PDB file of C-alpha atoms in Angstrom:
ATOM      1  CA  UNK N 424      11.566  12.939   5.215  1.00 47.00           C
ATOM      2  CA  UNK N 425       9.073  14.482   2.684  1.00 54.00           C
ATOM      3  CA  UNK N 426       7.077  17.838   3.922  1.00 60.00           C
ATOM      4  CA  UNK N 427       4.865  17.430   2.086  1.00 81.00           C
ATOM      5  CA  UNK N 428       2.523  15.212   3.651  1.00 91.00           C
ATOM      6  CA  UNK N 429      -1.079  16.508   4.705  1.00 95.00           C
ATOM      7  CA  UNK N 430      -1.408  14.509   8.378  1.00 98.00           C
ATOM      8  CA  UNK N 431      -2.794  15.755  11.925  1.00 97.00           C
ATOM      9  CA  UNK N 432      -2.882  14.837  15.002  1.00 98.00           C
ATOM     10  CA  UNK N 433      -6.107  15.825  17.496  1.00 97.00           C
ATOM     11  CA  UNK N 434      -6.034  14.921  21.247  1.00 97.00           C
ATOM     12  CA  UNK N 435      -8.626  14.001  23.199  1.00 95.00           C
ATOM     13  CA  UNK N 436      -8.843  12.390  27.088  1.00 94.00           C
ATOM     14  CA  UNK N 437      -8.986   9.018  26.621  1.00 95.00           C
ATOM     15  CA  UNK N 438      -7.943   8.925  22.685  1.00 97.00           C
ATOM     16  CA  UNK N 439      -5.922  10.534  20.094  1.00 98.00           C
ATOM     17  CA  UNK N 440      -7.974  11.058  16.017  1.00 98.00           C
ATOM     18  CA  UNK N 441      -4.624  10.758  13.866  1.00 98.00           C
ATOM     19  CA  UNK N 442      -5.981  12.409  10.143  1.00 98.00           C
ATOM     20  CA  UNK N 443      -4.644  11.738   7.038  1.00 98.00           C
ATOM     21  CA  UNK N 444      -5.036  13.044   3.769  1.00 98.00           C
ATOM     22  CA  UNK N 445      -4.506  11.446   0.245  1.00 97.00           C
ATOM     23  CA  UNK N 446      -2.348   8.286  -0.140  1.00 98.00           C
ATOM     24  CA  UNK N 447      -0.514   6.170   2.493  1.00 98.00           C
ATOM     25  CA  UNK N 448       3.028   4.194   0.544  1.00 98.00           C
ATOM     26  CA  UNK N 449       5.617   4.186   0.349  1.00 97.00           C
ATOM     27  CA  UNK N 450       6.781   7.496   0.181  1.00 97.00           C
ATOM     28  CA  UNK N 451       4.295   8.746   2.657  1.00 98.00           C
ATOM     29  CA  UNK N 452       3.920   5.706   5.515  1.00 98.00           C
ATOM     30  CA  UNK N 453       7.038   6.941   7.093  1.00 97.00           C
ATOM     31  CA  UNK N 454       5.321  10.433   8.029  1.00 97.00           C
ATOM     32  CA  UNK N 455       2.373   8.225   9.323  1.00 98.00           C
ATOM     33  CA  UNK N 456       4.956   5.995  11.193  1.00 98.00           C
ATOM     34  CA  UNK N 457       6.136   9.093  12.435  1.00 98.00           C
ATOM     35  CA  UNK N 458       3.048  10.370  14.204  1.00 98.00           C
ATOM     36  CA  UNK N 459       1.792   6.882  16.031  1.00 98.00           C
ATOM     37  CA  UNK N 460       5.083   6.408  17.212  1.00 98.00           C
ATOM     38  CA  UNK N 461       5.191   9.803  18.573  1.00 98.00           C
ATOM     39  CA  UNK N 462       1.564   8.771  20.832  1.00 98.00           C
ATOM     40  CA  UNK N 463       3.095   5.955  21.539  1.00 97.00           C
ATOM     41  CA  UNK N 464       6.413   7.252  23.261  1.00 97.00           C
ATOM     42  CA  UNK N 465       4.256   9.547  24.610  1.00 97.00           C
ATOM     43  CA  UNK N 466       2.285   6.902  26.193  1.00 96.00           C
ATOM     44  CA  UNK N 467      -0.970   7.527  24.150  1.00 97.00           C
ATOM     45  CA  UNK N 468      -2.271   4.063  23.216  1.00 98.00           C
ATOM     46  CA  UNK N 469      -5.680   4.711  22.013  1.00 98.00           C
ATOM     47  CA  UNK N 470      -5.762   6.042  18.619  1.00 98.00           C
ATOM     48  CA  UNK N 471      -8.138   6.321  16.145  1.00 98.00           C
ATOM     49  CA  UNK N 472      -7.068   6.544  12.537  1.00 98.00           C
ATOM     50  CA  UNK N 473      -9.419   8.753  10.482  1.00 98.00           C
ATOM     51  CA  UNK N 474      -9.097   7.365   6.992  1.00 98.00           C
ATOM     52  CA  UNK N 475     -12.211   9.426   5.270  1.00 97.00           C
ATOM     53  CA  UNK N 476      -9.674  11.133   3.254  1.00 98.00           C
ATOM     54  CA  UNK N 477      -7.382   8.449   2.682  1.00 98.00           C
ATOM     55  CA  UNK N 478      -8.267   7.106  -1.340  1.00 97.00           C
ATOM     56  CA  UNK N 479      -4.864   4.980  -1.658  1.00 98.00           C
ATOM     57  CA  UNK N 480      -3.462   2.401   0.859  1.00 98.00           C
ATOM     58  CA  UNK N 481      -0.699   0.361  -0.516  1.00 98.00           C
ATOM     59  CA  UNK N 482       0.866  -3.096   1.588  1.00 97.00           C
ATOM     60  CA  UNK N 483       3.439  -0.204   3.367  1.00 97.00           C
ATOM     61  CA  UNK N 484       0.007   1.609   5.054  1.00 97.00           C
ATOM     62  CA  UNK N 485      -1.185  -1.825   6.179  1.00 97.00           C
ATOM     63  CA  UNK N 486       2.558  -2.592   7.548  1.00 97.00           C
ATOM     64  CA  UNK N 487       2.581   0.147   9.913  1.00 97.00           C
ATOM     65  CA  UNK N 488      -1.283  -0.253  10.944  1.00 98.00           C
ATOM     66  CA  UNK N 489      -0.457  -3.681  12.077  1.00 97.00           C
ATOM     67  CA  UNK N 490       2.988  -2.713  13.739  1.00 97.00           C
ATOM     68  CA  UNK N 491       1.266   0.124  15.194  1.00 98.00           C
ATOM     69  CA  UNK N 492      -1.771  -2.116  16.511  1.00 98.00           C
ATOM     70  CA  UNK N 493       0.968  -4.454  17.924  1.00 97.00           C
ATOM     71  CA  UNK N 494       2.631  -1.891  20.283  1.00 97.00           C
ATOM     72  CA  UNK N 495      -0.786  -0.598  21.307  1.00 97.00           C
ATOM     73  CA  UNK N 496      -2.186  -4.053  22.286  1.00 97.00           C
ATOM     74  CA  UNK N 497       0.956  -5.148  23.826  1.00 94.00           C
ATOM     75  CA  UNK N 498       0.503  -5.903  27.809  1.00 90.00           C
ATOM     76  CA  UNK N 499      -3.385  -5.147  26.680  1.00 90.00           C
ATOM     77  CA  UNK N 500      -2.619  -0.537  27.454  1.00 95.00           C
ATOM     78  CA  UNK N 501      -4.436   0.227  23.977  1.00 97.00           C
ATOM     79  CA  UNK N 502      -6.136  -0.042  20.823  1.00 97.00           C
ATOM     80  CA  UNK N 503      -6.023   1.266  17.337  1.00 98.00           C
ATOM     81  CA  UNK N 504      -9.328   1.596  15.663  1.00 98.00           C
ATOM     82  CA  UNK N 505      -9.788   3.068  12.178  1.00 98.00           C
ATOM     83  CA  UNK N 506     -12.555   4.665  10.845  1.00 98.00           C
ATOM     84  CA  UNK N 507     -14.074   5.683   7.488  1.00 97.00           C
ATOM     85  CA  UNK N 508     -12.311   3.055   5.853  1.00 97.00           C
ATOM     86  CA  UNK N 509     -13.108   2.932   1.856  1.00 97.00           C
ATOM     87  CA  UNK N 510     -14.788  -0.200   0.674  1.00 96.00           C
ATOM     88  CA  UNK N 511     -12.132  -0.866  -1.897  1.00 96.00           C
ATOM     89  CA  UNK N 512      -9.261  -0.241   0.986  1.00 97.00           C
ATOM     90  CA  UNK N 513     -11.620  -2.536   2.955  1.00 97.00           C
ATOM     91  CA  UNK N 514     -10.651  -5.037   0.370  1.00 96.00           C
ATOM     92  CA  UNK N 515      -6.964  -4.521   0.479  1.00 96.00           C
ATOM     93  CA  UNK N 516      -7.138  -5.628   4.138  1.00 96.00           C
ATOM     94  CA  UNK N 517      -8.963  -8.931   3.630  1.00 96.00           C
ATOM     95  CA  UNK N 518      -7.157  -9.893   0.739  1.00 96.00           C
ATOM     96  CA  UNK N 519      -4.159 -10.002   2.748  1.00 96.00           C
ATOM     97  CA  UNK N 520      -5.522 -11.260   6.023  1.00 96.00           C
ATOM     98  CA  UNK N 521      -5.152  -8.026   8.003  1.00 96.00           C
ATOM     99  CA  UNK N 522      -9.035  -7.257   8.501  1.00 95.00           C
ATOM    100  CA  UNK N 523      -9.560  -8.947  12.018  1.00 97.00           C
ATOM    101  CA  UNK N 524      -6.216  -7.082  13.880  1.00 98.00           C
ATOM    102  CA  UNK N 525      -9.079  -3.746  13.582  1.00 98.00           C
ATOM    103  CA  UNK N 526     -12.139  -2.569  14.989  1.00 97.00           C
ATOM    104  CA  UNK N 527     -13.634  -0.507  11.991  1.00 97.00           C
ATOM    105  CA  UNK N 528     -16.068   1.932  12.293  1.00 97.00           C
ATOM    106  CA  UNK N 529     -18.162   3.744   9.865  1.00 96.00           C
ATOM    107  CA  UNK N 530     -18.730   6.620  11.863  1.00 92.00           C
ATOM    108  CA  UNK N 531     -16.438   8.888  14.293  1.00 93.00           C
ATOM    109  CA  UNK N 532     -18.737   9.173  17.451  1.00 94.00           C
ATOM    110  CA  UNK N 533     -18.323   5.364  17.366  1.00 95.00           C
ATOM    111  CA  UNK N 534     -14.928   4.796  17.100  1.00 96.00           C
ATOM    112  CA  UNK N 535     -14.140   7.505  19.820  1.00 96.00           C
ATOM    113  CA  UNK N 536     -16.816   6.316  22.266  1.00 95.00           C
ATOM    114  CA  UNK N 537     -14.871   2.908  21.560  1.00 93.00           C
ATOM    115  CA  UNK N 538     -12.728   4.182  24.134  1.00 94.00           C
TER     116      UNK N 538
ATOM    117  CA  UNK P1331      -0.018   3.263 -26.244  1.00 90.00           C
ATOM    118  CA  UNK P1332       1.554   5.492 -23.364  1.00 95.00           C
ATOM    119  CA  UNK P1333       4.651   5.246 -22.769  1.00 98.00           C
ATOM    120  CA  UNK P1334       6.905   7.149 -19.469  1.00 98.00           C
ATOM    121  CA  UNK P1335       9.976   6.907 -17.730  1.00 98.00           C
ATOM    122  CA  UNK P1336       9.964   7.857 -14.066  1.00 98.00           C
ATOM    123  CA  UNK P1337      13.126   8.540 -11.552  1.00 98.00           C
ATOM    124  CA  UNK P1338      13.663   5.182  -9.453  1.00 98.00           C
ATOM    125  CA  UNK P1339      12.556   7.246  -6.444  1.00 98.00           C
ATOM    126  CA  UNK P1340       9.454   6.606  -4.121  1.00 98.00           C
ATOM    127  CA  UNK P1341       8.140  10.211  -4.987  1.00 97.00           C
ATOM    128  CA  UNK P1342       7.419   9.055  -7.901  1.00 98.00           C
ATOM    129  CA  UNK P1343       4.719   6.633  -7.027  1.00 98.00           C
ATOM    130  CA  UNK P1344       2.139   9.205  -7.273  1.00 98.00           C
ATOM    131  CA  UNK P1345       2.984  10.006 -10.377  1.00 98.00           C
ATOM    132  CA  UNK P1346       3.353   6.625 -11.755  1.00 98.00           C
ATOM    133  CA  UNK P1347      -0.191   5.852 -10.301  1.00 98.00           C
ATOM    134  CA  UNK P1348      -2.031   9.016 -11.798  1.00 98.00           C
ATOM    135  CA  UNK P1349      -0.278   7.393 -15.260  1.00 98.00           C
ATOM    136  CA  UNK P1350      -1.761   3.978 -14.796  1.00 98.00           C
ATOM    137  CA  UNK P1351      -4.911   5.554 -13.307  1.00 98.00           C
ATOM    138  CA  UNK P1352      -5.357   7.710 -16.389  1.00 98.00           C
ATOM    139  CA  UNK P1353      -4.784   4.591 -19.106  1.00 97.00           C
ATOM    140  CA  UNK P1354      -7.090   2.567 -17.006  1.00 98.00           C
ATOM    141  CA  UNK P1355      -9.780   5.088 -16.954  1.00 97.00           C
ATOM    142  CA  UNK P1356      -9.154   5.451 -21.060  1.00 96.00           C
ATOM    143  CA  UNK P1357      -9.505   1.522 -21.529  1.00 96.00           C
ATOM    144  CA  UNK P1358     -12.639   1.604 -19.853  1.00 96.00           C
ATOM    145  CA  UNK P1359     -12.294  -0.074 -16.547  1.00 97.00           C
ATOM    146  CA  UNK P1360     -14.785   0.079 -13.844  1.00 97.00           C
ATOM    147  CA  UNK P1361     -13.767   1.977 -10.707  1.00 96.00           C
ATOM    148  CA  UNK P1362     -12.817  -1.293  -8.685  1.00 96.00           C
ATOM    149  CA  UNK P1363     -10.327  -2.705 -11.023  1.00 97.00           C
ATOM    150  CA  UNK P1364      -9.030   0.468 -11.690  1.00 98.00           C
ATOM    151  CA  UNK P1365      -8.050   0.485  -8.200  1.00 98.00           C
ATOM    152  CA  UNK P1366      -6.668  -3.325  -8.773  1.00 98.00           C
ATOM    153  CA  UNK P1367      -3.989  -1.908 -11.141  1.00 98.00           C
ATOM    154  CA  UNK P1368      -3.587   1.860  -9.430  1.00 98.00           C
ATOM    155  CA  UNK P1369      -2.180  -0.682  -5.961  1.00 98.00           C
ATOM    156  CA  UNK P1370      -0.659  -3.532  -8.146  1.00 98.00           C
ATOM    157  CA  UNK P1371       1.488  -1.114 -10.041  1.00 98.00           C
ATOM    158  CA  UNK P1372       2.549   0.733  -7.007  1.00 98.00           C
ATOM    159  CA  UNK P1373       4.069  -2.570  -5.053  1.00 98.00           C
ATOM    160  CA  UNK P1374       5.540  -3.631  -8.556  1.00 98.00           C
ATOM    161  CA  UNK P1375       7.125  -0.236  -8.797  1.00 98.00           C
ATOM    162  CA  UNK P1376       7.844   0.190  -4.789  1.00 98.00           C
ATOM    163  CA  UNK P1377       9.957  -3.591  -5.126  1.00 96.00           C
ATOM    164  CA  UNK P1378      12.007  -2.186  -7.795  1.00 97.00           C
ATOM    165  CA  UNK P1379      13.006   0.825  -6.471  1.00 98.00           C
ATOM    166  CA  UNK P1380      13.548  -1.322  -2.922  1.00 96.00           C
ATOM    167  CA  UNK P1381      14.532  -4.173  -4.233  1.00 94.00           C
ATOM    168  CA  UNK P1382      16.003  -4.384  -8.494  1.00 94.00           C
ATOM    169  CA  UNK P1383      17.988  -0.850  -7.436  1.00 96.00           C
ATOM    170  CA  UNK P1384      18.499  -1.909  -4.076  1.00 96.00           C
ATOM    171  CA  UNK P1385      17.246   1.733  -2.702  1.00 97.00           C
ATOM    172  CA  UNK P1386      15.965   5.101  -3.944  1.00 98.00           C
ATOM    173  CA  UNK P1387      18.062   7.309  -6.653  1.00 97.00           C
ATOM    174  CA  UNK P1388      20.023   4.274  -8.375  1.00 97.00           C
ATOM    175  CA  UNK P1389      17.936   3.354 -12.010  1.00 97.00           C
ATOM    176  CA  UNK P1390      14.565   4.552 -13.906  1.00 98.00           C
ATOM    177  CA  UNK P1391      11.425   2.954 -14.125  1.00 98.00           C
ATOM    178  CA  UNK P1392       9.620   2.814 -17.593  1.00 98.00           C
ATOM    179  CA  UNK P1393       5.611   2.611 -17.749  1.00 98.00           C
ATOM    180  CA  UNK P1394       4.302   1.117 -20.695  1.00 98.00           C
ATOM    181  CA  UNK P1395       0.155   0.686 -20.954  1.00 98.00           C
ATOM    182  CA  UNK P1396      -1.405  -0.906 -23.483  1.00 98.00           C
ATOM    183  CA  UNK P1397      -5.621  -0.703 -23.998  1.00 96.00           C
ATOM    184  CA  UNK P1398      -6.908  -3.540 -26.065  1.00 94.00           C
ATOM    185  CA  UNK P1399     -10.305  -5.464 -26.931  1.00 92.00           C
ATOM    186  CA  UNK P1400      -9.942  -7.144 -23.615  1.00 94.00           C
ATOM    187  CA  UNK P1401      -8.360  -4.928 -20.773  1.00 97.00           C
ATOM    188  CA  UNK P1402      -5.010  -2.969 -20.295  1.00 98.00           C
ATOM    189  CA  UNK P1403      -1.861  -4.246 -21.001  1.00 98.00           C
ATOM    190  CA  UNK P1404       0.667  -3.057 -18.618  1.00 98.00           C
ATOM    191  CA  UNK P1405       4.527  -3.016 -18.997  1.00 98.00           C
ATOM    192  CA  UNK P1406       7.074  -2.150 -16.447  1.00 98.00           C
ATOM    193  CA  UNK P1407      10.909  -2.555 -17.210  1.00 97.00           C
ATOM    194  CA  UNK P1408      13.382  -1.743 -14.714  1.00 97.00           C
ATOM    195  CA  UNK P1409      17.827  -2.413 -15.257  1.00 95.00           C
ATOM    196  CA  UNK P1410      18.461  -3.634 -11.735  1.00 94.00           C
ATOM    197  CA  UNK P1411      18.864  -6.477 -10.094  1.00 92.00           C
ATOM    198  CA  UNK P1412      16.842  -9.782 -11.354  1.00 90.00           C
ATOM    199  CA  UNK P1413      15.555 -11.778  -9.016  1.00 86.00           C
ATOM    200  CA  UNK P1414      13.486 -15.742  -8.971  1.00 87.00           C
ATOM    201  CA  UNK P1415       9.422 -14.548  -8.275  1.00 86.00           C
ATOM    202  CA  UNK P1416       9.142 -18.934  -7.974  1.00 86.00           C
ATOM    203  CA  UNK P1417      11.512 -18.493  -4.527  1.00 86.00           C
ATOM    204  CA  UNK P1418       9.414 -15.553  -2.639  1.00 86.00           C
ATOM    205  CA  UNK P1419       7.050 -18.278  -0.689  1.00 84.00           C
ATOM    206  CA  UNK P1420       3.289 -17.377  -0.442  1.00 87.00           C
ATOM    207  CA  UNK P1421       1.803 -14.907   2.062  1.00 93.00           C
ATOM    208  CA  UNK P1422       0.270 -16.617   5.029  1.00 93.00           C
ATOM    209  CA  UNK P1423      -2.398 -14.800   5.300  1.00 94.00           C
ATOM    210  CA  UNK P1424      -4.131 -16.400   8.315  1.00 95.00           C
ATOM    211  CA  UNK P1425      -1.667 -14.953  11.440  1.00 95.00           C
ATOM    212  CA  UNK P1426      -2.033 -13.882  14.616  1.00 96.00           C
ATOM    213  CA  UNK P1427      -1.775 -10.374  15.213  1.00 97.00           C
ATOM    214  CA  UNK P1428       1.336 -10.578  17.427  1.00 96.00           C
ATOM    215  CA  UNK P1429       2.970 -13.237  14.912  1.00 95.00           C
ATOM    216  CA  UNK P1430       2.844 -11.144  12.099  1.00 94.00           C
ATOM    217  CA  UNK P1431       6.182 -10.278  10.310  1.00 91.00           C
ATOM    218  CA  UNK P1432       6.166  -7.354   7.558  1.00 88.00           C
ATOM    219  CA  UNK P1433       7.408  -8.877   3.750  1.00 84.00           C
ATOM    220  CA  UNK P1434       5.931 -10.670   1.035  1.00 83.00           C
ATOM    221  CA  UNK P1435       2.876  -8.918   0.786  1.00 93.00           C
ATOM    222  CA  UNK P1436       4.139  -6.920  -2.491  1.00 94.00           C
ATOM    223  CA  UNK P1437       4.076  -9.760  -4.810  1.00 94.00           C
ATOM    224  CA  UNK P1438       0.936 -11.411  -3.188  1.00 95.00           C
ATOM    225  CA  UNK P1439      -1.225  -8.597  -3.868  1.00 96.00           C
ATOM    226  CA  UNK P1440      -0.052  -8.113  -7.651  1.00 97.00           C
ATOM    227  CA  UNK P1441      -0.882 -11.615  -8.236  1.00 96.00           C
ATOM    228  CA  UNK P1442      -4.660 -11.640  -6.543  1.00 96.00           C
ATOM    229  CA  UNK P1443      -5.270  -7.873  -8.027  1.00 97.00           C
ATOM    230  CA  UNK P1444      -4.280  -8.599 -12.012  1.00 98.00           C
ATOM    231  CA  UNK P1445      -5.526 -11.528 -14.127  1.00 98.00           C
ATOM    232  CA  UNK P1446      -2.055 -12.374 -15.275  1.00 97.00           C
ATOM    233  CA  UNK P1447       1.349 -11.510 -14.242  1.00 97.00           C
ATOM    234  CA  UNK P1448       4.715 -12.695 -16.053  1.00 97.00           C
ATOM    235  CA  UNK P1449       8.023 -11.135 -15.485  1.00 96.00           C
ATOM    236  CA  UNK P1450      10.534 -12.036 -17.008  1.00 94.00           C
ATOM    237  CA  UNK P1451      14.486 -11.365 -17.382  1.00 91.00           C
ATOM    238  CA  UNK P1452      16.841 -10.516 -20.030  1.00 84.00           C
ATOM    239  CA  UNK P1453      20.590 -12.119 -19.651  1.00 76.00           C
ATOM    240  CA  UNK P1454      21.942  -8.789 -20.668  1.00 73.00           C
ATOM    241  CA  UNK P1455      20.274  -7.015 -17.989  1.00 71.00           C
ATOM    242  CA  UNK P1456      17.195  -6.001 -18.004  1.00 92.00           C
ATOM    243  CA  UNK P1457      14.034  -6.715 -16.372  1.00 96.00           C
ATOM    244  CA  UNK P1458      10.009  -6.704 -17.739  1.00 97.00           C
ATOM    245  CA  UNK P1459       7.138  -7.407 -15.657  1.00 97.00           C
ATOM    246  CA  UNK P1460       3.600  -7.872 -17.489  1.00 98.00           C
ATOM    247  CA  UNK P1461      -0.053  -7.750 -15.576  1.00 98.00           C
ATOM    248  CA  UNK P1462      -2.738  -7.517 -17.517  1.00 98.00           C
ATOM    249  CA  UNK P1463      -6.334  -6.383 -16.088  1.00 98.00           C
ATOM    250  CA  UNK P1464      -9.220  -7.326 -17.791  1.00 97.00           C
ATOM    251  CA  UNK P1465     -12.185  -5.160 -18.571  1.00 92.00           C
TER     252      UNK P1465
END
């Protein structure tokens, strides 16, 4: 699995701000697969997915957002949320139906206080 | 007319992309449908290393843009496996969360993103796809 890939994870009470940096496909969603599943094991289930830095999100990123949403919202324990979400990535979801399985928020203090 | 040959491996999707990025920029595209081609070439180029090679390491992709009067031209040929883009059935795009099944979304989105898409396959092996993105 590639090292190089600029993602963090930053833990909070009731949520968990997953960064990540540059593009999410297919090379790359695997690292990101990586580090939900890891909150998830771990029984973290609200997670908010900073994409401010994100500028490329290919049909892999939205595959593992939705799978991701799926094991948070299963027996209703959790929620992902993502925020800062481009316009043009914004676009990406609709196009392919994906826009409604997310609460999207423009700003951070939002999408934590979600939770 | 730029022309490159990348490894059939998924680290090369950045570099394919800063390729396509850079011809679309030079055929004078605005910034949205430069994005349009940056994603459609990298789910043409992720099925054929997934897909045409059947996994990472196994055949090269060549890049071919062309900027005309009208948009860019853009070329990718691959030497794997050919495949019928008439079976793959259309995206249902209007799921429920929980019923949603990963697949098909590849060949969806390089069909809404580009203004026309042909790919076509050579008996003697061989395969082209052409989207073209107009200005």
């Amino acid at each position: 699995m590639e090292n190089d890939v600029n993602i963090s994870t930053t833990s909070f009470k009731r949520c968990d701000i997953v960064k990540m940096v540059g593009r999410v496909d297919t090379y790359t969603a695997p690292k990101l697969q990586e580090t939900l599943d890891a909150l998830i094991e771990d029984g973290r289930f609200n997670i908010v997915f900073d994409m401010s830095e994100v500028d490329f999100l290919s049909s892999k990123g939205l595959w593992v957002l939705t799978e991701t949403q799926k094991k948070c919202k299963k027996l209703n324990r959790g929620e992902l949320v993502l925020a800062h979400v481009s316009e043009r990535i914004h676009e990406s979801f609709k196009l392919v139906g994906m826009d409604g399985y997310f609460n999207i928020f423009s700003d951070m203090t939002a999408a934590v206080g979600n939770f | 007319m730029k022309t490159a040959r990348f490894p059939g491996r998924f680290d090369s999707l950045s570099k394919i992309s800063k390729f396509v990025v850079s011809a679309a920029k030079e055929a004078g595209l605005g910034s949205k449908a430069i994005y349009a081609v940056e994603l459609a070439v990298d789910e043409a180029a992720s099925n054929i290393i997934e897909h045409a090679y059947g996994g990472e390491g196994k055949g090269s992709i060549e890049c071919e843009c062309q900027a005309g009067r009208h948009g860019l031209l853009i070329i990718l040929r691959d030497n794997g496996k050919p495949f019928d883009p008439q079976a793959i059935p259309d995206l249902n795009t209007n799921v429920p969360l929980m019923e949603r099944q990963p697949g098909g979304a590849g060949i969806f989105l390089i069909r809404k993103l580009m203004d026309e898409v042909i790919f076509s396959f050579s008996p003697n092996g061989g395969n082209e796809l052409r989207m073209f993105k107009s200005r």
